[in-house]
DNA sequence: TTGAAAGCGCTAACAG
DNA sequence: CTGTTAGCGCTTTCAA
């Protein structure tokens, strides 16, 4: 451990001269190709070990015009919804020998666009965009510039990108039906960012179902906010100042629901007695909230895993499997039914990973 | 939006021939260097736009032997402790024009080693390893192969890597002192992975302080487990089967504490009346638990931000600032003091982002 | 079985 | 102001 001399990287040529062969021979050994004598192969192996040679994948990629990398764009890595997607995607990528560039774009469309361009400049072999906020037009133009692309939580034409989605409209429907069955009649919604497509789908599902069941959901009880705890808290505060007669609150996601629960507690509003609260996503901590949160389970790890699989398929020109759709599942907890014994559904669920 | 013809990338040469100049001239325009006439510059600009040219950073890096990328290794991205570090690191990297390779190594030392090698093969300009589990010897050998390195939650010789840490020994001390002040005398510990250095520091701090204050902390009440909700739940179960007289439980991190809280609730043990529970990290959801969790606040965003700053410094050969140390801060919540009105500390804290 | 030459896309260092 | 040459580290192609 002497003072650090920035380790000048050993090259193929270094190994070659050390072993007294040509670079091609070393290349063949490194890549496990045959056409190299046992003698030579051994000598080269020794030289590689002695010098600590590691192939420069960047240079290799320049020649092959593929980089062995993929880009993964998420809107907010601190929202517990995303790390699971990232893990799923990364597991598959790592297993296939790819390395993942992560871009956390902070709900900012400009940064999203910049990130997509930066990834292009890095010549990633493909990109996955999770919950992108760009308009269809801009997004698709940017994705088309990439060799392969997949969008998560959004749809795109098959020529532009694969799509791995959740039927959010159904999720919203399940939530509203549940509230209706519990006798709730006066709904309010903490909606997420205006540019969220998933959010829009959910709103549509809620509105449809509310109309069918004859539930109140007037526009002034629909508040947009940032999809964070603080955003949820602020949105809940605004809502409660405007309307007093709400008996059920649908939230864009669990993180906003967390903020809402806090705000309700601060104001002495009882959940679920006064207001029932439903989240969305089923983040791992949703069942630890006070009260535990009724929500829609989304298979996030699978979302990431399949997104990466579809991407790898598309990178290799296999475009068959173009769109994967998951169904969300209603998880009933205390925030809608109170602190009775948990039902069988919740017990089953609580044993999952 | 016709059928996708994998977009053959436009090169400098393409632009050059289009504009009727040499590649050098285009290169100069692209890089904003002067020595190009206004006329020419304009023609080149037009060609660039018409062709949608974007420079190939990989090729540029091959020449310059720097890639404009850094590697970021985390043990488990689904632990809410890490996304905040990632966000801090990514913000700084993005601002400096670097792109981040994320490697999620799943608490697996072999995968950790593989990832470090894979990053080397990709010729990253530097690496940050968060809470690495490798032995000092292996870790340092691998880090030394990189041009620059930083470790988070761990120490390394200045020649090998910069270090951004938290005084975990102090955190452990604060926790034990707090429990002592509350009259707790019979401690137990849910320790994390055996290979966690942070974990070892915390254990030492607990043991020291417990001894000084005359508190019980016998070895059979120290249970190692995976640093996950499930790990915490399992470890708590094992503990409670063995010992019945515990009145305070110190957990490796908040995620394990979450599992412990669940297990205690299942068994009808009251927190904090029967057993007081303390976590570690202050993940964003710790205050949403039932009961809300007393824990040690660690400035995770800052950890990531400074880690990346130190890394960039080292990449540019500025080695001055070698070690940054943060102090954890005790956050008292219901899991140790019950559901009384929150103290001023907690109120202040609850306003932070 | 082995090697020489050429080139992936870009830029530093020189010409002109 | 603009262009030519050479080469980053590797691999494909062809020759020996």
CSV table of C-alpha atoms in Angstrom, one decimal, chain A residues 23-291:
chain,number,residue,atom,x,y,z
A,23,UNK,CA,-1.9,-8.9,-29.8
A,24,UNK,CA,-4.3,-11.1,-31.8
A,25,UNK,CA,-3.1,-14.1,-30.0
A,26,UNK,CA,-3.7,-12.5,-26.7
A,27,UNK,CA,-7.1,-11.4,-27.8
A,28,UNK,CA,-8.0,-14.9,-28.8
A,29,UNK,CA,-7.0,-16.2,-25.4
A,30,UNK,CA,-8.9,-13.5,-23.6
A,31,UNK,CA,-12.0,-14.3,-25.5
A,32,UNK,CA,-11.6,-18.0,-25.2
A,33,UNK,CA,-11.4,-18.6,-29.0
A,34,UNK,CA,-9.5,-21.5,-30.3
A,35,UNK,CA,-6.7,-21.5,-32.8
A,36,UNK,CA,-4.0,-21.0,-30.1
A,37,UNK,CA,-1.5,-23.7,-29.1
A,38,UNK,CA,-1.5,-25.1,-25.6
A,39,UNK,CA,2.0,-23.8,-25.1
A,40,UNK,CA,1.2,-20.3,-26.2
A,41,UNK,CA,-2.1,-20.2,-24.4
A,42,UNK,CA,-0.3,-21.0,-21.2
A,43,UNK,CA,2.3,-18.3,-21.7
A,44,UNK,CA,-0.3,-15.7,-22.4
A,45,UNK,CA,-2.3,-16.7,-19.4
A,46,UNK,CA,0.7,-16.2,-17.2
A,47,UNK,CA,1.4,-12.8,-18.7
A,48,UNK,CA,-2.2,-11.8,-18.1
A,49,UNK,CA,-2.0,-12.8,-14.5
A,50,UNK,CA,1.4,-11.3,-13.8
A,51,UNK,CA,0.3,-8.0,-15.3
A,52,UNK,CA,-3.2,-8.1,-13.9
A,53,UNK,CA,-4.6,-7.4,-17.3
A,54,UNK,CA,-8.3,-6.7,-17.7
A,55,UNK,CA,-9.9,-6.1,-21.1
A,56,UNK,CA,-11.0,-2.6,-21.9
A,57,UNK,CA,-14.7,-3.1,-22.6
A,58,UNK,CA,-15.0,0.4,-23.9
A,59,UNK,CA,-12.5,-0.2,-26.6
A,60,UNK,CA,-14.1,-3.5,-27.5
A,61,UNK,CA,-17.4,-1.8,-27.7
A,62,UNK,CA,-16.1,0.9,-30.0
A,63,UNK,CA,-15.1,-1.7,-32.5
A,64,UNK,CA,-18.3,-3.7,-32.1
A,65,UNK,CA,-20.5,-0.6,-31.8
A,66,UNK,CA,-22.2,-2.0,-28.8
A,67,UNK,CA,-21.4,-0.9,-25.3
A,68,UNK,CA,-22.7,-3.6,-23.0
A,69,UNK,CA,-24.6,-0.9,-21.1
A,70,UNK,CA,-28.2,0.1,-20.7
A,71,UNK,CA,-29.8,3.2,-19.3
A,72,UNK,CA,-32.4,3.2,-16.6
A,73,UNK,CA,-34.3,6.3,-16.0
A,74,UNK,CA,-36.4,6.8,-12.9
A,75,UNK,CA,-38.3,9.8,-11.8
A,76,UNK,CA,-37.4,9.6,-8.1
A,77,UNK,CA,-35.2,6.9,-6.6
A,78,UNK,CA,-36.2,8.0,-3.1
A,79,UNK,CA,-39.8,6.9,-3.7
A,80,UNK,CA,-39.8,3.3,-2.4
A,81,UNK,CA,-41.7,2.3,-5.5
A,82,UNK,CA,-38.7,2.6,-7.7
A,83,UNK,CA,-35.8,0.8,-5.9
A,84,UNK,CA,-37.7,-2.5,-6.4
A,85,UNK,CA,-38.0,-1.8,-10.1
A,86,UNK,CA,-34.3,-1.0,-10.2
A,87,UNK,CA,-33.4,-4.1,-8.4
A,88,UNK,CA,-35.4,-6.3,-10.8
A,89,UNK,CA,-33.9,-4.6,-13.8
A,90,UNK,CA,-30.4,-4.7,-12.4
A,91,UNK,CA,-30.6,-8.3,-11.6
A,92,UNK,CA,-31.5,-9.3,-15.1
A,93,UNK,CA,-29.0,-6.9,-16.6
A,94,UNK,CA,-26.2,-8.1,-14.4
A,95,UNK,CA,-27.1,-11.7,-15.2
A,96,UNK,CA,-26.8,-10.9,-18.9
A,97,UNK,CA,-23.5,-9.2,-18.5
A,98,UNK,CA,-24.8,-5.7,-18.9
A,99,UNK,CA,-24.1,-2.7,-16.7
A,100,UNK,CA,-26.8,-0.2,-15.8
A,101,UNK,CA,-26.6,3.6,-16.0
A,102,UNK,CA,-29.0,5.0,-13.5
A,103,UNK,CA,-30.5,8.4,-14.0
A,104,UNK,CA,-32.6,9.9,-11.3
A,105,UNK,CA,-34.5,12.7,-13.0
A,106,UNK,CA,-36.3,14.2,-10.1
A,107,UNK,CA,-39.7,14.6,-11.7
A,108,UNK,CA,-38.2,17.2,-14.0
A,109,UNK,CA,-39.0,16.8,-17.7
A,110,UNK,CA,-36.0,18.8,-18.9
A,111,UNK,CA,-33.7,16.7,-16.9
A,112,UNK,CA,-35.5,13.7,-18.3
A,113,UNK,CA,-34.8,14.8,-21.8
A,114,UNK,CA,-31.2,15.7,-21.0
A,115,UNK,CA,-30.7,12.3,-19.4
A,116,UNK,CA,-32.0,10.5,-22.5
A,117,UNK,CA,-29.6,12.4,-24.6
A,118,UNK,CA,-26.7,11.9,-22.3
A,119,UNK,CA,-27.4,8.1,-22.4
A,120,UNK,CA,-27.4,8.3,-26.2
A,121,UNK,CA,-24.1,10.1,-26.2
A,122,UNK,CA,-22.8,7.2,-24.0
A,123,UNK,CA,-24.0,4.8,-26.7
A,124,UNK,CA,-26.1,2.7,-24.4
A,125,UNK,CA,-27.5,-0.3,-26.2
A,126,UNK,CA,-30.9,0.4,-24.8
A,127,UNK,CA,-33.0,2.5,-22.4
A,128,UNK,CA,-35.7,1.9,-19.9
A,129,UNK,CA,-37.8,4.9,-18.9
A,130,UNK,CA,-39.8,4.4,-15.7
A,131,UNK,CA,-42.8,6.6,-15.4
A,132,UNK,CA,-41.5,9.2,-17.8
A,133,UNK,CA,-43.2,12.6,-17.6
A,134,UNK,CA,-42.3,13.9,-21.1
A,135,UNK,CA,-45.1,14.4,-23.6
A,136,UNK,CA,-45.6,11.4,-26.0
A,137,UNK,CA,-44.2,13.4,-28.8
A,138,UNK,CA,-40.9,14.4,-27.1
A,139,UNK,CA,-40.5,11.1,-25.4
A,140,UNK,CA,-41.0,9.0,-28.5
A,141,UNK,CA,-38.7,11.2,-30.5
A,142,UNK,CA,-36.0,10.7,-27.9
A,143,UNK,CA,-36.6,7.0,-27.5
A,144,UNK,CA,-36.5,6.5,-31.3
A,145,UNK,CA,-32.9,7.7,-31.3
A,146,UNK,CA,-31.9,4.7,-29.2
A,147,UNK,CA,-31.3,1.2,-30.5
A,148,UNK,CA,-33.9,-0.2,-28.2
A,149,UNK,CA,-36.3,1.2,-25.6
A,150,UNK,CA,-38.9,0.1,-23.0
A,151,UNK,CA,-41.2,2.3,-21.1
A,152,UNK,CA,-42.7,1.3,-17.7
A,153,UNK,CA,-46.0,2.6,-16.6
A,154,UNK,CA,-46.7,4.0,-20.0
A,155,UNK,CA,-47.6,2.9,-23.4
A,156,UNK,CA,-45.7,3.6,-26.7
A,157,UNK,CA,-46.1,2.3,-30.2
A,158,UNK,CA,-44.4,-1.1,-30.6
A,159,UNK,CA,-42.0,0.4,-33.2
A,160,UNK,CA,-40.8,3.0,-30.7
A,161,UNK,CA,-40.6,1.1,-27.4
A,162,UNK,CA,-41.7,-2.0,-25.6
A,163,UNK,CA,-44.1,-1.4,-22.8
A,164,UNK,CA,-44.5,-2.9,-19.3
A,165,UNK,CA,-47.5,-1.6,-17.6
A,166,UNK,CA,-50.0,-2.0,-14.8
A,167,UNK,CA,-53.7,-1.7,-15.4
A,168,UNK,CA,-54.1,1.4,-13.3
A,169,UNK,CA,-57.6,2.0,-14.5
A,170,UNK,CA,-58.5,-1.4,-12.9
A,171,UNK,CA,-56.7,-0.5,-9.7
A,172,UNK,CA,-58.6,2.7,-9.4
A,173,UNK,CA,-61.8,0.9,-10.0
A,174,UNK,CA,-61.1,-1.7,-7.3
A,175,UNK,CA,-60.3,1.0,-4.8
A,176,UNK,CA,-63.5,2.9,-5.5
A,177,UNK,CA,-65.6,-0.3,-5.4
A,178,UNK,CA,-64.0,-1.1,-2.0
A,179,UNK,CA,-64.9,2.3,-0.6
A,180,UNK,CA,-68.4,2.0,-1.9
A,181,UNK,CA,-68.8,-1.4,-0.3
A,182,UNK,CA,-67.8,0.1,3.0
A,183,UNK,CA,-70.5,2.7,2.6
A,184,UNK,CA,-68.4,5.7,1.7
A,185,UNK,CA,-70.1,8.1,-0.5
A,186,UNK,CA,-68.1,11.4,-0.6
A,187,UNK,CA,-64.8,10.8,-2.3
A,188,UNK,CA,-61.8,13.1,-2.6
A,189,UNK,CA,-58.6,12.5,-4.5
A,190,UNK,CA,-55.0,13.5,-3.9
A,191,UNK,CA,-53.8,13.3,-7.5
A,192,UNK,CA,-50.1,13.1,-8.4
A,193,UNK,CA,-48.2,15.2,-10.9
A,194,UNK,CA,-50.3,16.4,-13.8
A,195,UNK,CA,-47.8,14.8,-16.3
A,196,UNK,CA,-48.1,11.3,-14.9
A,197,UNK,CA,-49.8,9.0,-17.3
A,198,UNK,CA,-50.4,6.4,-14.6
A,199,UNK,CA,-52.0,9.2,-12.6
A,200,UNK,CA,-54.3,10.1,-15.4
A,201,UNK,CA,-55.3,6.5,-15.9
A,202,UNK,CA,-56.1,6.2,-12.3
A,203,UNK,CA,-58.2,9.4,-12.3
A,204,UNK,CA,-60.2,8.2,-15.2
A,205,UNK,CA,-60.8,4.8,-13.5
A,206,UNK,CA,-61.9,6.6,-10.4
A,207,UNK,CA,-64.2,9.0,-12.2
A,208,UNK,CA,-65.8,6.2,-14.2
A,209,UNK,CA,-66.4,4.0,-11.3
A,210,UNK,CA,-67.6,6.8,-9.0
A,211,UNK,CA,-70.1,7.8,-11.7
A,212,UNK,CA,-71.4,4.2,-12.1
A,213,UNK,CA,-71.8,3.8,-8.4
A,214,UNK,CA,-73.3,7.2,-7.9
A,215,UNK,CA,-70.5,8.5,-5.6
A,216,UNK,CA,-69.6,12.1,-5.2
A,217,UNK,CA,-66.3,13.2,-6.7
A,218,UNK,CA,-66.6,16.9,-7.5
A,219,UNK,CA,-63.7,18.6,-9.2
A,220,UNK,CA,-62.9,20.8,-6.2
A,221,UNK,CA,-62.1,17.6,-4.3
A,222,UNK,CA,-59.4,16.6,-6.7
A,223,UNK,CA,-56.0,18.1,-5.7
A,224,UNK,CA,-52.8,17.7,-7.6
A,225,UNK,CA,-49.6,17.5,-5.7
A,226,UNK,CA,-46.0,16.3,-5.7
A,227,UNK,CA,-45.8,12.6,-5.2
A,228,UNK,CA,-43.9,12.8,-2.0
A,229,UNK,CA,-44.7,12.7,1.7
A,230,UNK,CA,-44.6,16.5,1.9
A,231,UNK,CA,-46.7,16.8,-1.3
A,232,UNK,CA,-49.3,14.5,0.2
A,233,UNK,CA,-49.3,16.4,3.4
A,234,UNK,CA,-49.7,19.7,1.7
A,235,UNK,CA,-52.4,18.5,-0.6
A,236,UNK,CA,-54.3,16.9,2.2
A,237,UNK,CA,-54.2,20.2,4.1
A,238,UNK,CA,-55.5,22.1,1.1
A,239,UNK,CA,-58.3,19.6,0.7
A,240,UNK,CA,-59.4,19.7,4.3
A,241,UNK,CA,-59.5,23.5,4.4
A,242,UNK,CA,-61.8,23.5,1.4
A,243,UNK,CA,-64.1,20.6,2.1
A,244,UNK,CA,-65.3,19.1,5.3
A,245,UNK,CA,-67.7,16.5,4.2
A,246,UNK,CA,-65.2,14.0,2.7
A,247,UNK,CA,-65.5,10.4,3.9
A,248,UNK,CA,-62.9,8.7,1.7
A,249,UNK,CA,-59.6,9.8,0.3
A,250,UNK,CA,-57.9,8.2,-2.7
A,251,UNK,CA,-54.2,8.9,-3.0
A,252,UNK,CA,-52.0,8.8,-6.1
A,253,UNK,CA,-49.5,6.6,-4.3
A,254,UNK,CA,-48.5,5.3,-0.9
A,255,UNK,CA,-46.0,8.1,-0.3
A,256,UNK,CA,-48.6,10.8,-0.7
A,257,UNK,CA,-50.9,8.7,1.4
A,258,UNK,CA,-48.3,8.7,4.1
A,259,UNK,CA,-48.3,12.5,4.1
A,260,UNK,CA,-52.0,12.6,4.1
A,261,UNK,CA,-52.2,10.2,7.1
A,262,UNK,CA,-49.8,12.6,9.0
A,263,UNK,CA,-51.9,15.6,8.2
A,264,UNK,CA,-55.1,13.9,9.2
A,265,UNK,CA,-53.6,12.9,12.5
A,266,UNK,CA,-52.3,16.4,13.1
A,267,UNK,CA,-55.8,17.7,12.6
A,268,UNK,CA,-57.4,15.1,14.8
A,269,UNK,CA,-59.3,13.4,12.0
A,270,UNK,CA,-59.7,9.7,12.6
A,271,UNK,CA,-58.8,7.2,10.0
A,272,UNK,CA,-60.8,5.3,9.0
A,273,UNK,CA,-63.7,6.4,11.2
A,274,UNK,CA,-63.9,9.9,9.8
A,275,UNK,CA,-62.1,9.4,6.5
A,276,UNK,CA,-61.0,6.1,4.9
A,277,UNK,CA,-57.6,6.4,3.0
A,278,UNK,CA,-56.4,4.3,0.1
A,279,UNK,CA,-52.9,4.4,-1.3
A,280,UNK,CA,-51.4,2.9,-4.4
A,281,UNK,CA,-48.3,0.8,-5.1
A,282,UNK,CA,-48.1,-1.2,-1.8
A,283,UNK,CA,-44.6,-0.1,-1.0
A,284,UNK,CA,-42.9,-2.3,1.6
A,285,UNK,CA,-43.7,0.0,4.4
A,286,UNK,CA,-47.3,0.6,3.7
A,287,UNK,CA,-48.3,-2.0,6.3
A,288,UNK,CA,-46.2,-0.3,8.9
A,289,UNK,CA,-48.0,3.0,8.7
A,290,UNK,CA,-50.4,4.2,11.4
A,291,UNK,CA,-52.9,3.0,10.6
